PDB file of C-alpha atoms in Angstrom:
ATOM      1  CA  ALA A   1      16.545  82.505 144.347  1.00  0.00           C
ATOM      2  CA  TRP A   2      19.655  85.430 143.881  1.00  0.00           C
ATOM      3  CA  ILE A   3      22.258  82.336 143.763  1.00  0.00           C
ATOM      4  CA  MET A   4      19.840  80.711 141.333  1.00  0.00           C
ATOM      5  CA  THR A   5      19.224  83.109 138.751  1.00  0.00           C
ATOM      6  CA  LYS A   6      22.770  84.228 138.469  1.00  0.00           C
ATOM      7  CA  ILE A   7      23.692  80.052 137.775  1.00  0.00           C
ATOM      8  CA  ASP A   8      20.903  80.084 135.000  1.00  0.00           C
ATOM      9  CA  GLU A   9      22.621  82.917 133.568  1.00  0.00           C
ATOM     10  CA  THR A  10      25.879  81.780 132.502  1.00  0.00           C
ATOM     11  CA  PRO A  11      26.191  78.615 130.114  1.00  0.00           C
ATOM     12  CA  HIS A  12      28.781  76.885 132.919  1.00  0.00           C
ATOM     13  CA  GLY A  13      26.104  77.076 135.342  1.00  0.00           C
ATOM     14  CA  LEU A  14      28.874  79.213 137.728  1.00  0.00           C
ATOM     15  CA  VAL A  15      28.167  82.014 139.505  1.00  0.00           C
ATOM     16  CA  GLU A  16      30.149  84.705 138.136  1.00  0.00           C
ATOM     17  CA  PHE A  17      31.001  88.605 138.277  1.00  0.00           C
ATOM     18  CA  ARG A  18      31.380  91.723 135.678  1.00  0.00           C
ATOM     19  CA  ASN A  19      31.706  94.948 135.699  1.00  0.00           C
ATOM     20  CA  LYS A  20      28.561  96.017 133.498  1.00  0.00           C
ATOM     21  CA  ALA A  21      29.351  99.574 133.927  1.00  0.00           C
ATOM     22  CA  GLU A  22      30.149 101.668 130.368  1.00  0.00           C
ATOM     23  CA  GLU A  23      32.890 104.026 132.373  1.00  0.00           C
ATOM     24  CA  GLY A  24      34.136 103.463 135.797  1.00  0.00           C
ATOM     25  CA  GLY A  25      32.895 100.855 138.194  1.00  0.00           C
ATOM     26  CA  MET A  26      34.638  97.782 140.240  1.00  0.00           C
ATOM     27  CA  ASP A  27      36.452  95.076 137.591  1.00  0.00           C
ATOM     28  CA  SER A  28      36.840  92.513 140.574  1.00  0.00           C
ATOM     29  CA  GLN A  29      33.691  92.324 142.776  1.00  0.00           C
ATOM     30  CA  SER A  30      35.045  89.545 145.051  1.00  0.00           C
ATOM     31  CA  TRP A  31      36.925  89.650 148.124  1.00  0.00           C
ATOM     32  CA  LYS A  32      39.797  90.327 146.417  1.00  0.00           C
ATOM     33  CA  ASP A  33      38.380  93.426 144.679  1.00  0.00           C
ATOM     34  CA  SER A  34      42.051  94.891 143.007  1.00  0.00           C
ATOM     35  CA  ALA A  35      42.267  95.382 139.355  1.00  0.00           C
ATOM     36  CA  PHE A  36      44.917  92.711 139.240  1.00  0.00           C
ATOM     37  CA  ALA A  37      43.908  90.187 141.949  1.00  0.00           C
ATOM     38  CA  TYR A  38      42.377  87.491 138.987  1.00  0.00           C
ATOM     39  CA  VAL A  39      45.379  86.462 136.684  1.00  0.00           C
ATOM     40  CA  HIS A  40      46.799  84.138 134.629  1.00  0.00           C
ATOM     41  CA  ALA A  41      49.498  81.248 134.910  1.00  0.00           C
ATOM     42  CA  ASP A  42      51.982  83.072 132.892  1.00  0.00           C
ATOM     43  CA  GLY A  43      50.866  86.497 135.015  1.00  0.00           C
ATOM     44  CA  SER A  44      48.623  88.186 132.672  1.00  0.00           C
ATOM     45  CA  ARG A  45      45.722  89.751 134.086  1.00  0.00           C
ATOM     46  CA  ALA A  46      42.153  88.017 133.537  1.00  0.00           C
ATOM     47  CA  ASN A  47      39.440  89.288 131.177  1.00  0.00           C
ATOM     48  CA  MET A  48      37.275  91.166 133.788  1.00  0.00           C
ATOM     49  CA  LYS A  49      34.555  91.994 131.202  1.00  0.00           C
ATOM     50  CA  ASP A  50      33.016  88.973 130.379  1.00  0.00           C
ATOM     51  CA  GLY A  51      32.582  87.074 133.568  1.00  0.00           C
ATOM     52  CA  ILE A  52      34.936  85.614 136.411  1.00  0.00           C
ATOM     53  CA  ALA A  53      33.841  82.528 138.455  1.00  0.00           C
ATOM     54  CA  SER A  54      35.515  82.950 141.895  1.00  0.00           C
ATOM     55  CA  VAL A  55      36.683  79.831 143.437  1.00  0.00           C
ATOM     56  CA  GLU A  56      35.076  80.516 146.876  1.00  0.00           C
ATOM     57  CA  VAL A  57      32.582  82.481 146.053  1.00  0.00           C
ATOM     58  CA  GLN A  58      31.430  78.820 143.682  1.00  0.00           C
ATOM     59  CA  ALA A  59      31.901  77.180 147.337  1.00  0.00           C
ATOM     60  CA  LEU A  60      29.605  79.835 149.583  1.00  0.00           C
ATOM     61  CA  ALA A  61      27.058  79.655 146.840  1.00  0.00           C
ATOM     62  CA  TYR A  62      27.110  76.063 147.555  1.00  0.00           C
ATOM     63  CA  ASP A  63      26.663  76.309 151.034  1.00  0.00           C
ATOM     64  CA  ALA A  64      23.859  78.463 150.932  1.00  0.00           C
ATOM     65  CA  LEU A  65      21.923  77.046 148.476  1.00  0.00           C
ATOM     66  CA  LEU A  66      21.987  73.632 151.032  1.00  0.00           C
ATOM     67  CA  ASP A  67      21.047  76.340 154.505  1.00  0.00           C
ATOM     68  CA  ALA A  68      18.652  76.980 152.532  1.00  0.00           C
ATOM     69  CA  ALA A  69      17.368  73.649 151.756  1.00  0.00           C
ATOM     70  CA  ASP A  70      17.417  73.107 155.455  1.00  0.00           C
ATOM     71  CA  LEU A  71      15.450  75.978 156.313  1.00  0.00           C
ATOM     72  CA  TYR A  72      12.311  75.216 153.924  1.00  0.00           C
ATOM     73  CA  ASP A  73      12.552  70.852 154.668  1.00  0.00           C
ATOM     74  CA  ALA A  74       9.920  72.067 157.164  1.00  0.00           C
ATOM     75  CA  SER A  75       7.389  74.329 155.505  1.00  0.00           C
ATOM     76  CA  SER A  76       8.565  73.523 151.667  1.00  0.00           C
ATOM     77  CA  PRO A  77       9.996  70.190 150.870  1.00  0.00           C
ATOM     78  CA  ASP A  78       9.946  71.035 146.720  1.00  0.00           C
ATOM     79  CA  VAL A  79      11.904  74.295 147.244  1.00  0.00           C
ATOM     80  CA  ALA A  80      14.218  72.434 149.685  1.00  0.00           C
ATOM     81  CA  ILE A  81      14.678  69.450 146.684  1.00  0.00           C
ATOM     82  CA  GLU A  82      15.505  72.117 143.992  1.00  0.00           C
ATOM     83  CA  LEU A  83      17.804  73.979 146.233  1.00  0.00           C
ATOM     84  CA  ARG A  84      19.909  71.015 146.924  1.00  0.00           C
ATOM     85  CA  ARG A  85      19.633  69.939 143.213  1.00  0.00           C
ATOM     86  CA  TYR A  86      20.980  73.449 141.965  1.00  0.00           C
ATOM     87  CA  ALA A  87      24.022  72.571 144.849  1.00  0.00           C
ATOM     88  CA  ALA A  88      24.302  69.289 143.719  1.00  0.00           C
ATOM     89  CA  ASN A  89      25.155  70.371 140.206  1.00  0.00           C
ATOM     90  CA  LEU A  90      27.045  73.163 141.563  1.00  0.00           C
ATOM     91  CA  ARG A  91      29.366  70.798 142.994  1.00  0.00           C
ATOM     92  CA  LYS A  92      29.923  68.778 140.643  1.00  0.00           C
ATOM     93  CA  LYS A  93      31.005  72.195 138.247  1.00  0.00           C
ATOM     94  CA  ILE A  94      32.924  73.332 140.757  1.00  0.00           C
ATOM     95  CA  LEU A  95      35.325  69.692 141.211  1.00  0.00           C
ATOM     96  CA  GLU A  96      35.135  69.390 137.208  1.00  0.00           C
ATOM     97  CA  THR A  97      35.987  73.157 136.338  1.00  0.00           C
ATOM     98  CA  PHE A  98      38.308  73.895 138.780  1.00  0.00           C
ATOM     99  CA  TRP A  99      40.690  71.392 139.353  1.00  0.00           C
ATOM    100  CA  VAL A 100      44.195  71.564 138.238  1.00  0.00           C
ATOM    101  CA  ASP A 101      46.586  68.785 137.670  1.00  0.00           C
ATOM    102  CA  ASP A 102      49.859  70.444 137.165  1.00  0.00           C
ATOM    103  CA  GLU A 103      53.224  68.227 136.443  1.00  0.00           C
ATOM    104  CA  THR A 104      55.088  70.716 138.049  1.00  0.00           C
ATOM    105  CA  LYS A 105      52.906  72.393 140.812  1.00  0.00           C
ATOM    106  CA  GLY A 106      50.970  69.142 141.894  1.00  0.00           C
ATOM    107  CA  ARG A 107      46.927  69.282 141.865  1.00  0.00           C
ATOM    108  CA  PHE A 108      45.089  72.143 143.829  1.00  0.00           C
ATOM    109  CA  PHE A 109      41.873  74.516 143.173  1.00  0.00           C
ATOM    110  CA  ALA A 110      42.832  77.208 140.663  1.00  0.00           C
ATOM    111  CA  LEU A 111      42.042  80.795 141.582  1.00  0.00           C
ATOM    112  CA  GLY A 112      38.681  80.849 139.261  1.00  0.00           C
ATOM    113  CA  THR A 113      37.981  81.392 135.875  1.00  0.00           C
ATOM    114  CA  ASP A 114      37.684  83.730 132.964  1.00  0.00           C
ATOM    115  CA  HIS A 115      36.563  84.012 128.910  1.00  0.00           C
ATOM    116  CA  ASP A 116      38.388  84.055 126.081  1.00  0.00           C
ATOM    117  CA  PRO A 117      37.570  87.622 124.759  1.00  0.00           C
ATOM    118  CA  VAL A 118      37.065  86.305 121.069  1.00  0.00           C
ATOM    119  CA  THR A 119      35.405  82.427 121.460  1.00  0.00           C
ATOM    120  CA  GLY A 120      33.686  82.947 124.832  1.00  0.00           C
ATOM    121  CA  GLU A 121      35.364  79.888 125.735  1.00  0.00           C
ATOM    122  CA  LEU A 122      36.067  79.280 129.866  1.00  0.00           C
ATOM    123  CA  ARG A 123      39.347  79.187 130.956  1.00  0.00           C
ATOM    124  CA  GLN A 124      41.185  78.412 134.081  1.00  0.00           C
ATOM    125  CA  LEU A 125      43.186  80.949 136.002  1.00  0.00           C
ATOM    126  CA  ALA A 126      45.277  78.033 137.020  1.00  0.00           C
ATOM    127  CA  VAL A 127      47.208  80.136 139.472  1.00  0.00           C
ATOM    128  CA  ARG A 128      47.669  78.895 143.838  1.00  0.00           C
ATOM    129  CA  THR A 129      46.279  81.179 145.868  1.00  0.00           C
ATOM    130  CA  SER A 130      44.619  81.229 149.510  1.00  0.00           C
ATOM    131  CA  ASN A 131      41.221  81.524 147.762  1.00  0.00           C
ATOM    132  CA  MET A 132      41.615  77.606 147.688  1.00  0.00           C
ATOM    133  CA  GLY A 133      42.046  77.430 151.305  1.00  0.00           C
ATOM    134  CA  ARG A 134      38.522  78.830 151.942  1.00  0.00           C
ATOM    135  CA  LEU A 135      36.904  75.736 150.389  1.00  0.00           C
ATOM    136  CA  LEU A 136      38.278  73.876 153.790  1.00  0.00           C
ATOM    137  CA  ASN A 137      35.398  76.315 155.856  1.00  0.00           C
ATOM    138  CA  SER A 138      32.649  74.755 153.380  1.00  0.00           C
ATOM    139  CA  ARG A 139      30.409  71.967 152.781  1.00  0.00           C
ATOM    140  CA  LEU A 140      32.019  71.587 149.497  1.00  0.00           C
ATOM    141  CA  LEU A 141      35.047  69.567 150.651  1.00  0.00           C
ATOM    142  CA  GLU A 142      32.932  66.999 153.514  1.00  0.00           C
ATOM    143  CA  GLY A 143      33.021  63.148 153.083  1.00  0.00           C
ATOM    144  CA  SER A 144      35.320  60.067 152.944  1.00  0.00           C
ATOM    145  CA  ASP A 145      34.862  59.310 149.174  1.00  0.00           C
ATOM    146  CA  ALA A 146      38.037  59.281 146.838  1.00  0.00           C
ATOM    147  CA  GLN A 147      37.439  62.201 144.768  1.00  0.00           C
ATOM    148  CA  THR A 148      36.843  64.437 147.765  1.00  0.00           C
ATOM    149  CA  THR A 149      39.583  62.880 150.119  1.00  0.00           C
ATOM    150  CA  GLU A 150      42.034  63.008 147.393  1.00  0.00           C
ATOM    151  CA  MET A 151      41.356  67.591 146.841  1.00  0.00           C
ATOM    152  CA  ARG A 152      41.141  67.984 150.437  1.00  0.00           C
ATOM    153  CA  GLU A 153      44.661  66.336 151.463  1.00  0.00           C
ATOM    154  CA  SER A 154      45.832  68.078 148.048  1.00  0.00           C
ATOM    155  CA  THR A 155      44.892  71.211 149.012  1.00  0.00           C
ATOM    156  CA  ILE A 156      46.131  71.392 152.690  1.00  0.00           C
ATOM    157  CA  TYR A 157      49.182  70.122 151.117  1.00  0.00           C
ATOM    158  CA  GLN A 158      49.025  73.238 148.699  1.00  0.00           C
ATOM    159  CA  LEU A 159      48.536  75.813 151.647  1.00  0.00           C
ATOM    160  CA  PHE A 160      51.414  74.391 153.780  1.00  0.00           C
ATOM    161  CA  THR A 161      54.347  74.515 150.644  1.00  0.00           C
ATOM    162  CA  PRO A 162      56.987  77.307 150.848  1.00  0.00           C
ATOM    163  CA  GLU A 163      55.538  78.927 147.971  1.00  0.00           C
ATOM    164  CA  LEU A 164      52.154  79.814 149.764  1.00  0.00           C
ATOM    165  CA  LEU A 165      53.109  79.391 153.512  1.00  0.00           C
ATOM    166  CA  ALA A 166      54.297  82.495 154.848  1.00  0.00           C
ATOM    167  CA  TYR A 167      56.248  83.746 158.221  1.00  0.00           C
ATOM    168  CA  SER A 168      52.678  85.587 158.599  1.00  0.00           C
ATOM    169  CA  GLY A 169      50.302  83.235 156.973  1.00  0.00           C
ATOM    170  CA  ILE A 170      48.662  82.155 153.802  1.00  0.00           C
ATOM    171  CA  ARG A 171      49.948  84.217 150.479  1.00  0.00           C
ATOM    172  CA  THR A 172      47.159  85.332 148.636  1.00  0.00           C
ATOM    173  CA  LEU A 173      48.908  84.495 145.865  1.00  0.00           C
ATOM    174  CA  ALA A 174      51.934  81.860 145.512  1.00  0.00           C
ATOM    175  CA  SER A 175      55.773  82.995 145.399  1.00  0.00           C
ATOM    176  CA  ASP A 176      56.537  80.907 142.518  1.00  0.00           C
ATOM    177  CA  GLU A 177      53.709  82.481 140.107  1.00  0.00           C
ATOM    178  CA  PRO A 178      55.244  85.246 137.726  1.00  0.00           C
ATOM    179  CA  ALA A 179      52.061  87.579 138.656  1.00  0.00           C
ATOM    180  CA  PHE A 180      53.551  87.519 142.399  1.00  0.00           C
ATOM    181  CA  ARG A 181      54.491  90.650 144.496  1.00  0.00           C
ATOM    182  CA  PRO A 182      55.572  90.495 148.029  1.00  0.00           C
ATOM    183  CA  GLY A 183      53.897  93.865 148.690  1.00  0.00           C
ATOM    184  CA  GLY A 184      50.617  93.215 146.192  1.00  0.00           C
ATOM    185  CA  TYR A 185      47.541  94.286 147.205  1.00  0.00           C
ATOM    186  CA  HIS A 186      46.111  90.705 146.148  1.00  0.00           C
ATOM    187  CA  THR A 187      48.944  88.994 144.450  1.00  0.00           C
ATOM    188  CA  GLY A 188      51.737  88.217 147.539  1.00  0.00           C
ATOM    189  CA  SER A 189      50.475  89.973 150.093  1.00  0.00           C
ATOM    190  CA  VAL A 190      48.830  87.601 153.940  1.00  0.00           C
ATOM    191  CA  TRP A 191      45.817  88.971 154.825  1.00  0.00           C
ATOM    192  CA  PRO A 192      45.433  87.800 158.757  1.00  0.00           C
ATOM    193  CA  TRP A 193      41.511  87.354 158.446  1.00  0.00           C
ATOM    194  CA  ASP A 194      42.195  85.410 155.377  1.00  0.00           C
ATOM    195  CA  THR A 195      44.390  83.090 156.943  1.00  0.00           C
ATOM    196  CA  GLU A 196      42.096  82.686 159.709  1.00  0.00           C
ATOM    197  CA  TYR A 197      39.233  81.487 158.091  1.00  0.00           C
ATOM    198  CA  VAL A 198      41.730  78.828 156.296  1.00  0.00           C
ATOM    199  CA  ALA A 199      42.421  77.979 160.234  1.00  0.00           C
ATOM    200  CA  ALA A 200      38.838  77.950 160.783  1.00  0.00           C
ATOM    201  CA  GLY A 201      38.295  75.110 158.179  1.00  0.00           C
ATOM    202  CA  LEU A 202      41.341  73.137 158.915  1.00  0.00           C
ATOM    203  CA  GLU A 203      39.428  72.866 162.248  1.00  0.00           C
ATOM    204  CA  ARG A 204      36.625  72.031 160.170  1.00  0.00           C
ATOM    205  CA  HIS A 205      38.596  68.809 159.252  1.00  0.00           C
ATOM    206  CA  ARG A 206      40.025  68.110 162.393  1.00  0.00           C
ATOM    207  CA  TYR A 207      43.756  69.485 161.253  1.00  0.00           C
ATOM    208  CA  HIS A 208      44.094  71.202 164.772  1.00  0.00           C
ATOM    209  CA  HIS A 209      47.501  71.915 165.001  1.00  0.00           C
ATOM    210  CA  LEU A 210      47.809  72.837 161.670  1.00  0.00           C
ATOM    211  CA  ALA A 211      45.351  75.245 162.380  1.00  0.00           C
ATOM    212  CA  TRP A 212      46.581  76.472 165.337  1.00  0.00           C
ATOM    213  CA  ASN A 213      50.287  76.837 163.340  1.00  0.00           C
ATOM    214  CA  LEU A 214      48.318  79.790 161.151  1.00  0.00           C
ATOM    215  CA  ARG A 215      46.996  80.959 164.081  1.00  0.00           C
ATOM    216  CA  GLU A 216      50.233  81.244 165.874  1.00  0.00           C
ATOM    217  CA  ARG A 217      51.426  83.519 162.793  1.00  0.00           C
ATOM    218  CA  ILE A 218      48.822  85.909 163.011  1.00  0.00           C
ATOM    219  CA  TRP A 219      49.201  86.587 166.523  1.00  0.00           C
ATOM    220  CA  ARG A 220      53.149  86.577 165.860  1.00  0.00           C
ATOM    221  CA  THR A 221      52.477  89.494 163.791  1.00  0.00           C
ATOM    222  CA  SER A 222      50.181  91.335 165.871  1.00  0.00           C
ATOM    223  CA  GLN A 223      52.881  90.785 168.618  1.00  0.00           C
ATOM    224  CA  GLU A 224      55.846  91.734 166.147  1.00  0.00           C
ATOM    225  CA  THR A 225      54.280  94.541 164.755  1.00  0.00           C
ATOM    226  CA  GLY A 226      52.082  96.132 167.734  1.00  0.00           C
ATOM    227  CA  ALA A 227      49.070  96.300 165.448  1.00  0.00           C
ATOM    228  CA  PHE A 228      46.582  94.124 164.080  1.00  0.00           C
ATOM    229  CA  PRO A 229      47.490  94.772 159.788  1.00  0.00           C
ATOM    230  CA  GLU A 230      45.041  95.039 157.073  1.00  0.00           C
ATOM    231  CA  PHE A 231      47.733  92.661 155.559  1.00  0.00           C
ATOM    232  CA  THR A 232      51.818  92.261 155.989  1.00  0.00           C
ATOM    233  CA  ARG A 233      53.682  91.518 152.843  1.00  0.00           C
ATOM    234  CA  GLY A 234      54.316  88.136 151.769  1.00  0.00           C
ATOM    235  CA  GLY A 235      58.207  88.293 151.273  1.00  0.00           C
ATOM    236  CA  THR A 236      61.166  87.141 153.934  1.00  0.00           C
ATOM    237  CA  ARG A 237      60.182  87.828 157.474  1.00  0.00           C
TER     238      ARG A 237
END
């Protein structure tokens, strides 16, 4: 019910977060909770005050709606039908709103969306990040139709480009993005748990060798540092 209410609150049918506090509070309310986690392709900071829809949050919401529908099938089939209707609409919005086809970078899922502070128009945060890898570990990209297959394959391809794949795993932001900083908390660093979540998604789609490529990087990082770091720099070895 909370997810459905959040979707209904926005004119675009997405799950957004925003800082409602007049002073203080957290601007970024997703797992990438740092001040500069959400940026545009030119490197400028996203408009945090009017609502951010982070791409992996949409996938989590989509899965939650379907999982809830499965639970309600036996006891309240009408509720299950309504939940699946919301899920189908959300999936359509995700595929339409977040997909980027860039002449230079290729095809990928945007980090998220924000709003133009003057017009309120929805804008893509068209940067390549680890967030899109989260979609692999979701029902969102399951299926064999042409569109789903292309989006799934393009996402996997992007994750293993030199710009996103670092020595220790998947960078939080691609190295060719203007906002990239090798040690940036969520703008270039590599988080082992984030990389493992992507690996789990690769396993889900039977890309076992690619999944273990990422896990090897995590294991190697732990061995070479003698620890299990929260994150590592996303620059060179």
